Coordinates of C-alpha atoms in Angstrom, one line a residue:
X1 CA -42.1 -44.9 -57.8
X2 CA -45.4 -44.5 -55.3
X3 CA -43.0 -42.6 -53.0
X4 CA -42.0 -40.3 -55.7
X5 CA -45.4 -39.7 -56.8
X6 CA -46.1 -39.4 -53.0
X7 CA -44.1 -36.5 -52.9
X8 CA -45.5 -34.4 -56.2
X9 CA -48.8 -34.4 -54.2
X10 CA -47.9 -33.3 -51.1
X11 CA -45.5 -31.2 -51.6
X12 CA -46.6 -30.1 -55.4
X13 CA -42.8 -31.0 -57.1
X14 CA -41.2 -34.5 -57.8
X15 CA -37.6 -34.6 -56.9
X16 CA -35.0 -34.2 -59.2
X17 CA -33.0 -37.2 -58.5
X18 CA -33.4 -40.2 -57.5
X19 CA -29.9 -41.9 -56.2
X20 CA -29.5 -45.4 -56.0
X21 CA -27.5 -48.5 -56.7
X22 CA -27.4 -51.1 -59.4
X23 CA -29.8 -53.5 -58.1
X24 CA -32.6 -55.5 -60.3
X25 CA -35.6 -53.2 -59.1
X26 CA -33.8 -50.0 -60.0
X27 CA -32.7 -50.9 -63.8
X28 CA -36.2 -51.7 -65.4
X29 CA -38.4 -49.7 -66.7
X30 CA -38.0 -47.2 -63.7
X31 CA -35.7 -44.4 -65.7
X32 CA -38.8 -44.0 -68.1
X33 CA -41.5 -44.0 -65.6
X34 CA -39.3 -41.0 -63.3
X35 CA -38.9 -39.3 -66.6
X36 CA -42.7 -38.8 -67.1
X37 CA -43.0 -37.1 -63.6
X38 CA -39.4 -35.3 -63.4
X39 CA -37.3 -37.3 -61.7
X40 CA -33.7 -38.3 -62.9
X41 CA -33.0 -41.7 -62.1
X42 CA -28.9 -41.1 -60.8
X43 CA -27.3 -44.8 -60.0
X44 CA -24.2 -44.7 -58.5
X45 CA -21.0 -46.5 -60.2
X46 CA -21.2 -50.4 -59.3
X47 CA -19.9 -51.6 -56.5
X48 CA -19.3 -48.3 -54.6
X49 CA -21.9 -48.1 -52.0
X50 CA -19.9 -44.8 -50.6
X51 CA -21.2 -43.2 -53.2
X52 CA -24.8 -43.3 -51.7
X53 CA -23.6 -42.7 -48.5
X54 CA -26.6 -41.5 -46.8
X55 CA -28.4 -44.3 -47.6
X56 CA -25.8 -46.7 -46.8
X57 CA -25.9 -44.6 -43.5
X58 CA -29.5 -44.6 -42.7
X59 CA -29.8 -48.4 -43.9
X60 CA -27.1 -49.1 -40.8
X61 CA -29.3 -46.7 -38.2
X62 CA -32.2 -48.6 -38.9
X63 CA -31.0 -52.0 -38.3
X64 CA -29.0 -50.9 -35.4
X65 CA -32.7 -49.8 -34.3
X66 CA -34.9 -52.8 -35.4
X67 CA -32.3 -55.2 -33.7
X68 CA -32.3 -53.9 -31.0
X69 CA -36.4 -53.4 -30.5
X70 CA -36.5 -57.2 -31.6
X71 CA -34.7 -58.4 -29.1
X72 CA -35.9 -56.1 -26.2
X73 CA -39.9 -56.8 -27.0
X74 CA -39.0 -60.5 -27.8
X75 CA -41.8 -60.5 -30.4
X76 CA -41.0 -63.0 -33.1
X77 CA -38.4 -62.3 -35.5
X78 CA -40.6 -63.0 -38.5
X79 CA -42.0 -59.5 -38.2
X80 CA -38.1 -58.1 -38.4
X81 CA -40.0 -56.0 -41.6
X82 CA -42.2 -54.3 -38.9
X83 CA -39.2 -53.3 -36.7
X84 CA -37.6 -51.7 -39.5
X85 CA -40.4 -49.4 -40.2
X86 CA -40.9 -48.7 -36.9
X87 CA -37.2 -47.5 -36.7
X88 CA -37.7 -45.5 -39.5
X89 CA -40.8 -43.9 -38.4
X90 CA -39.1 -43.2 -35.0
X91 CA -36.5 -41.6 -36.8
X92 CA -38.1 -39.5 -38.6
X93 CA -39.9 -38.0 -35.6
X94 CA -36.5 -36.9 -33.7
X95 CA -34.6 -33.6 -34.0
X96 CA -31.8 -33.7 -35.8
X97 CA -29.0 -32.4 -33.9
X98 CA -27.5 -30.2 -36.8
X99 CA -30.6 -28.1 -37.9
X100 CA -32.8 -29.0 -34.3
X101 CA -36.0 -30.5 -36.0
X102 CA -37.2 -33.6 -37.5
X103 CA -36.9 -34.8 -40.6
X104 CA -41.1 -34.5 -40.7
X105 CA -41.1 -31.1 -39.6
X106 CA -38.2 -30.4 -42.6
X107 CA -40.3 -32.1 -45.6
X108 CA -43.6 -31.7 -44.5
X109 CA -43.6 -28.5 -41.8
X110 CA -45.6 -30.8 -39.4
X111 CA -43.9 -31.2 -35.7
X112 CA -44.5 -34.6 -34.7
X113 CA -46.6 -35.2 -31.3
X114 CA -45.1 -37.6 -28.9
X115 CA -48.9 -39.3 -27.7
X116 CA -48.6 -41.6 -30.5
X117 CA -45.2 -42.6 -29.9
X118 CA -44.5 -46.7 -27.3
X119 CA -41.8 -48.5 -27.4
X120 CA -41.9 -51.3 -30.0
X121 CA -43.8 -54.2 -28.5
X122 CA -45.8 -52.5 -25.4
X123 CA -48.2 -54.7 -24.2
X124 CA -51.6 -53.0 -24.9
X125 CA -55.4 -53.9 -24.6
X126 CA -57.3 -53.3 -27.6
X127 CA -61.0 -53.2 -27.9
X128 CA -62.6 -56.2 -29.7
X129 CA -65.7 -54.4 -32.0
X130 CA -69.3 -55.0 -31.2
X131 CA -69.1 -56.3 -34.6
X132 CA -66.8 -59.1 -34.4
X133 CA -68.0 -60.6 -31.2
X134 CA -69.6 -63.8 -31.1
X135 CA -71.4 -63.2 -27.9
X136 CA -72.5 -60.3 -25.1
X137 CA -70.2 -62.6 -22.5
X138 CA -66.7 -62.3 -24.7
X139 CA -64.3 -60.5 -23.7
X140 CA -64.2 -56.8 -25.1
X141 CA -60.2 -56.7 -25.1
X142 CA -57.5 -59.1 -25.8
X143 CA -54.1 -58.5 -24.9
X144 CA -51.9 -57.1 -28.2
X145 CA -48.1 -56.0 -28.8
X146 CA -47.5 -52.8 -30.7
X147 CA -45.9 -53.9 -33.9
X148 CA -45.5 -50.1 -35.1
X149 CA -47.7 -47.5 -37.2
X150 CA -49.7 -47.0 -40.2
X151 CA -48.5 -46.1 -43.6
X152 CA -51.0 -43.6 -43.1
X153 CA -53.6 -42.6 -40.8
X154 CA -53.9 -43.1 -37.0
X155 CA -54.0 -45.9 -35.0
X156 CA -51.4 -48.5 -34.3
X157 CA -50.1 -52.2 -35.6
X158 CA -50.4 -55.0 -33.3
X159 CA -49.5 -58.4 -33.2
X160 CA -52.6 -60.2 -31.6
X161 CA -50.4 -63.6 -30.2
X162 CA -53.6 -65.7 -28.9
X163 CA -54.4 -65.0 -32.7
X164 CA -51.2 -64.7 -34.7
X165 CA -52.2 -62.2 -36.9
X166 CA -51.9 -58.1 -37.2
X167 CA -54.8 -56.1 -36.3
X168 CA -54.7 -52.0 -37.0
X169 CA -56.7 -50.2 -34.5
X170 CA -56.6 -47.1 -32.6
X171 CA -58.8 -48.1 -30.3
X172 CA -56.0 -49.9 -27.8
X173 CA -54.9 -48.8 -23.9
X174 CA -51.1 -49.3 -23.0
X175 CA -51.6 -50.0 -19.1
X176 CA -47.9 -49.8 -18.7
X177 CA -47.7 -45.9 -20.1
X178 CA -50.6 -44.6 -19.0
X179 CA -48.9 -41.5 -17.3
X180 CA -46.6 -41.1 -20.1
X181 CA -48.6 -38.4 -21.8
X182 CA -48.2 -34.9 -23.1
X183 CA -46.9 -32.2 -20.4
X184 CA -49.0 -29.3 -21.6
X185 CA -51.6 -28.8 -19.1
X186 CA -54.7 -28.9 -20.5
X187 CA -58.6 -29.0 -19.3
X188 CA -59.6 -32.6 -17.9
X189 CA -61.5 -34.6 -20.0
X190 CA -65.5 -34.8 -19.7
X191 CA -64.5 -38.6 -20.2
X192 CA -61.8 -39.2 -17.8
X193 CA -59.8 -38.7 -14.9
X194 CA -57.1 -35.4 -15.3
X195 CA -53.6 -36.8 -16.1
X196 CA -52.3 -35.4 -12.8
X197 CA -54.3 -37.2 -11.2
X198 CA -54.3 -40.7 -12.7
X199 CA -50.1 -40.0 -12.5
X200 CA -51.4 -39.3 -9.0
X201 CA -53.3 -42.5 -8.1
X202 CA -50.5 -44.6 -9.9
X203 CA -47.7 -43.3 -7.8
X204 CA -49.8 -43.8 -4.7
X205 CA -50.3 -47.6 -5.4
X206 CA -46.5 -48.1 -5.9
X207 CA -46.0 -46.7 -2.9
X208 CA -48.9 -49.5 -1.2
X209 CA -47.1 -52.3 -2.7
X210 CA -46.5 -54.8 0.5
X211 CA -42.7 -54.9 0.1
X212 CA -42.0 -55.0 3.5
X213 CA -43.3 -51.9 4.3
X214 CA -43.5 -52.6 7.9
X215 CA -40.4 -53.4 8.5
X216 CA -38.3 -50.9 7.5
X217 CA -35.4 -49.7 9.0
X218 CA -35.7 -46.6 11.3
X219 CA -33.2 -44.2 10.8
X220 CA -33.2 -43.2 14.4
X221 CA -33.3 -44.7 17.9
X222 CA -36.4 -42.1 18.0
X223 CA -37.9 -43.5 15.4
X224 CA -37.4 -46.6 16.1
X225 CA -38.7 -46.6 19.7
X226 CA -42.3 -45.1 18.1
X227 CA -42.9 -46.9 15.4
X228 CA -44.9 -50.3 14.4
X229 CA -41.8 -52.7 15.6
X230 CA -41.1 -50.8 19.0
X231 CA -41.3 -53.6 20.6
X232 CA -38.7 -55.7 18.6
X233 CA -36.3 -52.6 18.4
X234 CA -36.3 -51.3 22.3
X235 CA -35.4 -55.5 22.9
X236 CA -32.4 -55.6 20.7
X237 CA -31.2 -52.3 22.2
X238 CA -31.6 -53.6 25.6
X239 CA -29.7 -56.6 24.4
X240 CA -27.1 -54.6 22.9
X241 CA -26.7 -53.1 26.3
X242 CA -26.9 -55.8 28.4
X243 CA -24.5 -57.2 25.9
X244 CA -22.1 -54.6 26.5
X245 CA -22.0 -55.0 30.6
X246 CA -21.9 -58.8 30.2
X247 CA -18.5 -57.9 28.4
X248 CA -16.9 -55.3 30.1
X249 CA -16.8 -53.5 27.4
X250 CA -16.7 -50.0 28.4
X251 CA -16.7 -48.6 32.0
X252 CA -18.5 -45.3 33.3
X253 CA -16.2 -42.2 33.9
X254 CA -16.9 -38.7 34.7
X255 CA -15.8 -36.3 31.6
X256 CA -12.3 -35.1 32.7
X257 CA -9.5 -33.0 30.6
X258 CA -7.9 -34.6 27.5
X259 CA -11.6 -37.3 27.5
X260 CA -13.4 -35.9 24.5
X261 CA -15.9 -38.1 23.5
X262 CA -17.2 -39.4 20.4
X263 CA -20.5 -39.3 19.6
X264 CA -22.9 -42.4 18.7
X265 CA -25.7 -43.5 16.9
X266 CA -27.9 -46.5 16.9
X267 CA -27.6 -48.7 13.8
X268 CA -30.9 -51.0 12.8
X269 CA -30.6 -54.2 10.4
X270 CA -32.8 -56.9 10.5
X271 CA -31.0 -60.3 9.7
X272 CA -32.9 -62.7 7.0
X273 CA -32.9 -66.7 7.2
X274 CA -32.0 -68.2 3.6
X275 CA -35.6 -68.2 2.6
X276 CA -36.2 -65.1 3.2
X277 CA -38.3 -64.9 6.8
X278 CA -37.3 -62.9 9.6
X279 CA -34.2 -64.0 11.7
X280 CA -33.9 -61.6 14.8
X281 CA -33.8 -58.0 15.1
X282 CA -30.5 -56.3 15.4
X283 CA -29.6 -53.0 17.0
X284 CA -26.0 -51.6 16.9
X285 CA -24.5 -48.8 19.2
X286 CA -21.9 -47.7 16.7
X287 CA -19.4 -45.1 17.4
X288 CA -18.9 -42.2 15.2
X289 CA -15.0 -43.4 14.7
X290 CA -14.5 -40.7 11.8
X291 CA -13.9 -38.1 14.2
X292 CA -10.6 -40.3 15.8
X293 CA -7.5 -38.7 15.2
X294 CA -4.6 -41.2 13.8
X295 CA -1.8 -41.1 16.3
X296 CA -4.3 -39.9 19.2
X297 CA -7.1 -42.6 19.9
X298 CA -6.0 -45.0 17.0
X299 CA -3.2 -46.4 15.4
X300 CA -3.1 -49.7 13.3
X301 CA -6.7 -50.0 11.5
X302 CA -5.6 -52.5 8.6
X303 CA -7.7 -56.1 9.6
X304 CA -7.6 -59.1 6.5
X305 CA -10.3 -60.8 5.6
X306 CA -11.1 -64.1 3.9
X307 CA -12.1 -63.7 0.1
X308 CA -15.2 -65.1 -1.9
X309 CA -12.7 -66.8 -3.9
X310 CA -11.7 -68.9 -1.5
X311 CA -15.0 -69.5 0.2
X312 CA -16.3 -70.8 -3.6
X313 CA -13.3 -73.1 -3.6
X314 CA -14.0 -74.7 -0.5
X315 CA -17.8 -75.1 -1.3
X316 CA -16.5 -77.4 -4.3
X317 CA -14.0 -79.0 -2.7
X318 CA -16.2 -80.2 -0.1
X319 CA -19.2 -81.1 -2.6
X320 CA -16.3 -82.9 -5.0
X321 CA -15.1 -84.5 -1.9
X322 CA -18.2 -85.5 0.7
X323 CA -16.6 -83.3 3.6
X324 CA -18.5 -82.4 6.1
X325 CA -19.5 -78.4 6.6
X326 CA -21.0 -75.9 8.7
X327 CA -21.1 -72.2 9.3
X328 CA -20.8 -70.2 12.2
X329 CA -21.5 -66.8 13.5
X330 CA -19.6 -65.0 16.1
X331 CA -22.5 -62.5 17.9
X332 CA -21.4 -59.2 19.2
X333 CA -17.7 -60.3 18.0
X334 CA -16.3 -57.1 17.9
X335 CA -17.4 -56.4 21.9
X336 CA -14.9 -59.3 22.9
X337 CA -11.9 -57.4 21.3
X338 CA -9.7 -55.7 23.6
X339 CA -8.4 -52.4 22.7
X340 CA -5.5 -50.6 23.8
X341 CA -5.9 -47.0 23.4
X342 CA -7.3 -44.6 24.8
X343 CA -11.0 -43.6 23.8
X344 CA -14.3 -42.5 25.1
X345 CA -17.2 -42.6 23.7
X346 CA -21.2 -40.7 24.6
X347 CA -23.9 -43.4 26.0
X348 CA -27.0 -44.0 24.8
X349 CA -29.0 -41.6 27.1
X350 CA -32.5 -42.4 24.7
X351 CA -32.0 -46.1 26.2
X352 CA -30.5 -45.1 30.2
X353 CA -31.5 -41.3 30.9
X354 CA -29.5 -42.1 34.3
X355 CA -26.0 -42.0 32.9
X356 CA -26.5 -38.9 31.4
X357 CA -23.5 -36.2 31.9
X358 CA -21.6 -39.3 31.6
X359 CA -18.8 -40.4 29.5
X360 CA -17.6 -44.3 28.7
X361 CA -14.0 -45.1 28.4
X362 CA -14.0 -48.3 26.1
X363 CA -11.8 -51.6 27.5
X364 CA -12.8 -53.4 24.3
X365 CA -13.8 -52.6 20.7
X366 CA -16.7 -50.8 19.9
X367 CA -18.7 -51.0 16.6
X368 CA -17.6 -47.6 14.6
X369 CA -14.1 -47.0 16.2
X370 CA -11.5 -47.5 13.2
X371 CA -8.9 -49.9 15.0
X372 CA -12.3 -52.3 15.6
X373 CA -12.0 -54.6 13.0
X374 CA -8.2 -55.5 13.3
X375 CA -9.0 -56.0 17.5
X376 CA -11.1 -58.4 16.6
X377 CA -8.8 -60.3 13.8
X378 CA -6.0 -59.9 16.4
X379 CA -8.2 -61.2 18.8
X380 CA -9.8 -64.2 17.1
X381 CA -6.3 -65.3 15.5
X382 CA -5.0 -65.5 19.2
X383 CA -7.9 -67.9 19.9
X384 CA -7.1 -69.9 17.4
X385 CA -3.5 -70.1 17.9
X386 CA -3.9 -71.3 21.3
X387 CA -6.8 -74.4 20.1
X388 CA -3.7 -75.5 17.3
X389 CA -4.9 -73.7 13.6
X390 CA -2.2 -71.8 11.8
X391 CA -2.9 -69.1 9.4
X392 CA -2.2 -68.7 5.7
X393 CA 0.3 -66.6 4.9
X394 CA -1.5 -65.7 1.8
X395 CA -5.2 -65.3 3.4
X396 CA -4.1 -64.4 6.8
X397 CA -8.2 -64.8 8.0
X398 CA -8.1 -68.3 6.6
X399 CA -7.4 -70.7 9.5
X400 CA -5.8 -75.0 9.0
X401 CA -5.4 -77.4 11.5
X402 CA -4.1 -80.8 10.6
X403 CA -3.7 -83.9 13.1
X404 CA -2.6 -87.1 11.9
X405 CA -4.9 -88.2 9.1
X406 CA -7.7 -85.5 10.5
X407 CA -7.9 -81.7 9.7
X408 CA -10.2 -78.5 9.5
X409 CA -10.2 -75.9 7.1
X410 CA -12.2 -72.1 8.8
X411 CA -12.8 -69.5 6.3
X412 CA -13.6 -66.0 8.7
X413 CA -14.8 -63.0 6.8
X414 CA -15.1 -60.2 10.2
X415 CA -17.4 -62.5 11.7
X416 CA -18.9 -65.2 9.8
X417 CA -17.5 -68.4 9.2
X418 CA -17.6 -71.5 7.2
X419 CA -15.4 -74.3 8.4
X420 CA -15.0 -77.7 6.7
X421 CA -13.6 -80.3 8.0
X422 CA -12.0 -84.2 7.2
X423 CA -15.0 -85.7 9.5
X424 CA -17.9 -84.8 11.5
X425 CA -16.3 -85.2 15.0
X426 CA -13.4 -82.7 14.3
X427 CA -16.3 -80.0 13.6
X428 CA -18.1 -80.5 16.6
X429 CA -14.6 -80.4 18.8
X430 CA -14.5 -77.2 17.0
X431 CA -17.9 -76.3 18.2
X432 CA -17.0 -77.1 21.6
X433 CA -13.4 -75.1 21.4
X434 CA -15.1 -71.9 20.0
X435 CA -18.2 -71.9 22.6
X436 CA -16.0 -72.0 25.2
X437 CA -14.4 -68.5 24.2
X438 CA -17.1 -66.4 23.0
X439 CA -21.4 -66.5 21.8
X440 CA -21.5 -68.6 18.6
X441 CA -24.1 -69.5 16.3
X442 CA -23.5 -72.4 15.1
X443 CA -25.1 -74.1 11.8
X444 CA -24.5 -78.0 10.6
X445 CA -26.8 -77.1 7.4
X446 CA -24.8 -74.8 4.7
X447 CA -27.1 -72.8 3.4
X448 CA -26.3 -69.0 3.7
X449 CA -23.4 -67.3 4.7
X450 CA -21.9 -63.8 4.4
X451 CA -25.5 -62.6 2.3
X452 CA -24.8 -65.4 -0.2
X453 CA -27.6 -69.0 -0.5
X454 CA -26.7 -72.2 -0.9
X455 CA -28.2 -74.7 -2.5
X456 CA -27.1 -78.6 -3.4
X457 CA -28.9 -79.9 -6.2
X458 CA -27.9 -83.3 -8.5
X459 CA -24.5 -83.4 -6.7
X460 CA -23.6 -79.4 -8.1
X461 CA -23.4 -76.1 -5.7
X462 CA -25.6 -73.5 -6.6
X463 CA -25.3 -69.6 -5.1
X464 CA -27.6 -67.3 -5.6
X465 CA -28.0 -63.4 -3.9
X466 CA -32.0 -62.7 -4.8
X467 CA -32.6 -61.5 -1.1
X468 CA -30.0 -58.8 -2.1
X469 CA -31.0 -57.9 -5.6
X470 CA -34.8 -57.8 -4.0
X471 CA -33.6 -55.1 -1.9
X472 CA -31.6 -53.5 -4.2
X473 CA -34.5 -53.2 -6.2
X474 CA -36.9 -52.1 -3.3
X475 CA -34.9 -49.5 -2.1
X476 CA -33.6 -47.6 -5.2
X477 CA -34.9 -49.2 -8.5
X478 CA -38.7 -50.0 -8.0
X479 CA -39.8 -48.1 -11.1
X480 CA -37.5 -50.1 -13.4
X481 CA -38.2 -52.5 -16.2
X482 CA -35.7 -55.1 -18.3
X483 CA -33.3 -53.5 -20.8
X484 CA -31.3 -55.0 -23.5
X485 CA -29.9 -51.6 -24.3
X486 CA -28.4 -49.8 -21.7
X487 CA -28.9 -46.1 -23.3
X488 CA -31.2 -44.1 -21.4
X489 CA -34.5 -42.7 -22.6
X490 CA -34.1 -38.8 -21.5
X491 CA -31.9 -36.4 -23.4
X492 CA -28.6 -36.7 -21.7
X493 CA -27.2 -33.7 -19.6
X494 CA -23.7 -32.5 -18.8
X495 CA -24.5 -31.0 -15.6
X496 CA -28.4 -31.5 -14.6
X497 CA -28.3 -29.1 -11.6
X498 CA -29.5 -32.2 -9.2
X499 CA -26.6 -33.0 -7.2
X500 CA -27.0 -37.0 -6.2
X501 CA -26.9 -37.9 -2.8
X502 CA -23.1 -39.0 -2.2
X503 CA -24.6 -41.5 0.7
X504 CA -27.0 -43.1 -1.2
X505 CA -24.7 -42.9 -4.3
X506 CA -22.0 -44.9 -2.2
X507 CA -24.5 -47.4 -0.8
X508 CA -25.8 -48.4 -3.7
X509 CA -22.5 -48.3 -5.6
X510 CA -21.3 -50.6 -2.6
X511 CA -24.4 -53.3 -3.1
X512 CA -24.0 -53.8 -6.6
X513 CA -20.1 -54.7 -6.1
X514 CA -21.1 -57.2 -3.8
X515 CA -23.6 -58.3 -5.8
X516 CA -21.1 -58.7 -8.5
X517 CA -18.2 -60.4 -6.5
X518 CA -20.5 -62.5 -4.7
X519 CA -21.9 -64.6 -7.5

């Protein structure tokens, strides 16, 4: 009845019905007290809420909204009341895709202002009165969550939780949204800072936070060579060179007819211990192996690995079980691969100016060349035929050798391995047997392998990947928050005219697969 009379003042006329259904608060006295102003109270026939189909409608909209604001603020549900009438105060404030305005602008010919407008429970500071303080040393703001809007007037709701109680105030800061403010440039405040340039001063200090800034990964051998690390990153190159003679992997030629070369690029990683600290630098010479013709300077590319699967299967087999494990890494793996055809590759004249006008003509696999991978797998299963393991027919890079009572289990994934074995001895003849053919890195202690932690705890396996989601997060998702709801918060577009960077789309694509298969 107030909202009916409500509406005769603002808008000078009652309305002339007043749909509704049967319930207890609608069959009183209310048909009389519409007729004095009007109104024709217009139920609908019982038990056919179709009939007030708008209603039903919006009633479903708004509870649709209020859950899902409940659960994303995590304010207590007690104030579910307050979530409704936030959702329906939101909703009145956005265009309605038919007639392109808001249901305020329709009744009242006001079009809303987004200032007022936070997500239901933002964490704002509001300003404790002069008044209400009980000494000059209290603080002059306490930490509140919007719980929504007025009835009427300005301000906000907030739930005060050191309190438990509801506060209105408009006298509140939202640290969190602070450059969330109108677009219309206007004339800076005599009080403040301009908007540009608070966004401004904000942007630069997420830019300074210490997430390894200085260690990033150079993009170039030239930019690695002058920046903070050039110490660390013209030593691994060396090493990778030196690395590469120690091997015979390549040998140096003069460019002749039918040698064309593929180019080359330096690839930087730097490799993590479990807890997070700083394992080695790594430099790559990588070929550019997408400009190989099939047929010409590669055939066969197709090389198996070992899944997750079966790694997770192990890891509780071995935990259920008391067997002994370790995991091993194969360095340079690739470089002890031979390779039988035919290619040549550009040297890396930033690292030896004296071999330039030179070509190198590879004798073993090189890092970027397609048929790379399946060298290695050939050349790794030969190894271990020849030491007694036989491989699965089902996981052809998963590796058994049983004698007698004794046995070992490997589990290769290109080149890092987790092998488990009946006792400790048979490991460490393993050890021995796999030192003798190549570099190996070789680890008693399980606790990372292949990007993945380990972790024994009250006789159970835990894995976890947070080094990986941390620099998922780092590198592409730094401005992000928690979602329940997935929808996003701009007006979605067809074609935005923005084309997304196909690299960065696919590496990040990439990590969160991994991230998903991996635990």
């Amino acid at each position: 009845m107030a909202w009916v009379i409500h509406l005769k003042t603002a808008l000078g006329r009652a309305p002339a019905y007043l749909c509704c259904d049967n319930a207890a608060e609608y069959v009183g006295n209310l048909c009389e007290r519409l007729a004095e102003v009007g109104t024709v109270l217009a139920p609908i026939s019982p038990y056919h809420p179709q009939q007030n189909g708008k209603a039903e409608h919006a009633n479903w909209t708004f509870g649709d909204m209020a859950c899902t604001m409940l659960h994303d603020s995590k304010i207590p549900k007690i104030y579910w009341s307050y979530a409704y009438l936030t959702a329906a105060y939101i909703h009145n404030r956005i265009p309605n895709s038919r007639v392109k305005t808001s249901p305020l602008e329709q009744l009242y010919g006001i079009k809303p202002s987004p200032n007022e407008l936070y997500p239901f429970g933002s964490r704002a500071i509001v300003h404790v009165p002069k008044d209400i303080r009980t000494d000059k040393i209290e603080e002059r703001g306490v930490e509140c969550l919007m719980l929504g809007y007025p009835k009427a007037g300005s301000g906000w709701l907030f739930y005060v939780p050191s309190q438990k109680r509801i506060v209105h105030t408009s006298d509140a800061v939202f640290p969190e949204y602070q450059a969330l403010t109108v677009k219309e440039a206007r004339p800076a405040s005599a009080w403040g800072e301009p908007t540009e340039e608070i966004a401004a001063a904000e942007l630069k200090a997420i830019e300074s936070l210490p997430v390894e800034q200085e260690h990033r990964l150079p993009k170039t051998i030239k930019v690695a060579l002058s920046g903070t690390d050039s110490q660390n990153w013209k030593a691994a190159a060396d090493y990778e060179i030196e690395k590469f003679a120690s091997l015979g992997v390549w040998e140096l030629v003069n460019p002749h007819k039918g040698s064309k070369a593929l180019g080359a690029q330096w690839v930087f990683t730097i490799k993590r211990k479990a807890n997070g600290s700083i394992d080695k630098f790594r430099a790559c010479y990588v070929a550019k192996g997408f400009h190989q013709v099939m047929g010409t300077d590669c055939n066969k590319t197709y090389a198996p690995t070992a899944s997750l699967n079966t790694l997770r299967l192990l890891l509780s087999i071995a935990q259920s079980k008391n067997f002994p494990t370790a995991t091993f890494d194969i360095s340079s793996a690739y470089l002890y691969s031979p390779i039988e055809e035919d290619v040549y590759v550009q040297p890396p004249v930033e690292i030896m100016p004296q071999w330039k006008g030179k070509i190198m003509r590879l004798k073993k696999a090189m890092y970027g060349t397609q048929q790379a991978a399946r060298c290695w797998w050939k050349f790794f299963s030969g190894k271990m035929r020849n030491i007694g393991f036989t491989a699965s027919e089902l996981e052809p890079s998963l590796y058994f050798c049983r004698r007698g009572l004794e046995f070992v289990v490997i589990w290769l994934h290109v080149d890092d391995g987790f092998a488990m074995g009946s006792s400790q001895k048979v490991l460490d003849d393993l050890h021995q047997a796999i030192s003798v053919q190549m570099e190996v890195k070789w680890l008693d202690s399980v606790d990372k392998i292949v990007g993945i932690n380990i972790s024994h705890q009250d006789n159970a396996i835990f894995l976890d990947q947070h080094l990986l989601v941390n620099q998922i997060l780092c590198d592409y998702l730094r401005a992000c928050f928690p979602k329940r709801s997935t929808l996003p918060e701009d007006h979605i577009e067809t074609n935005p005219g923005d084309p997304v960077n196909s690299t960065e789309y696919r590496s990040i694509l990439g990590l969160l697969m991994y991230l998903c298969s991996g635990t």
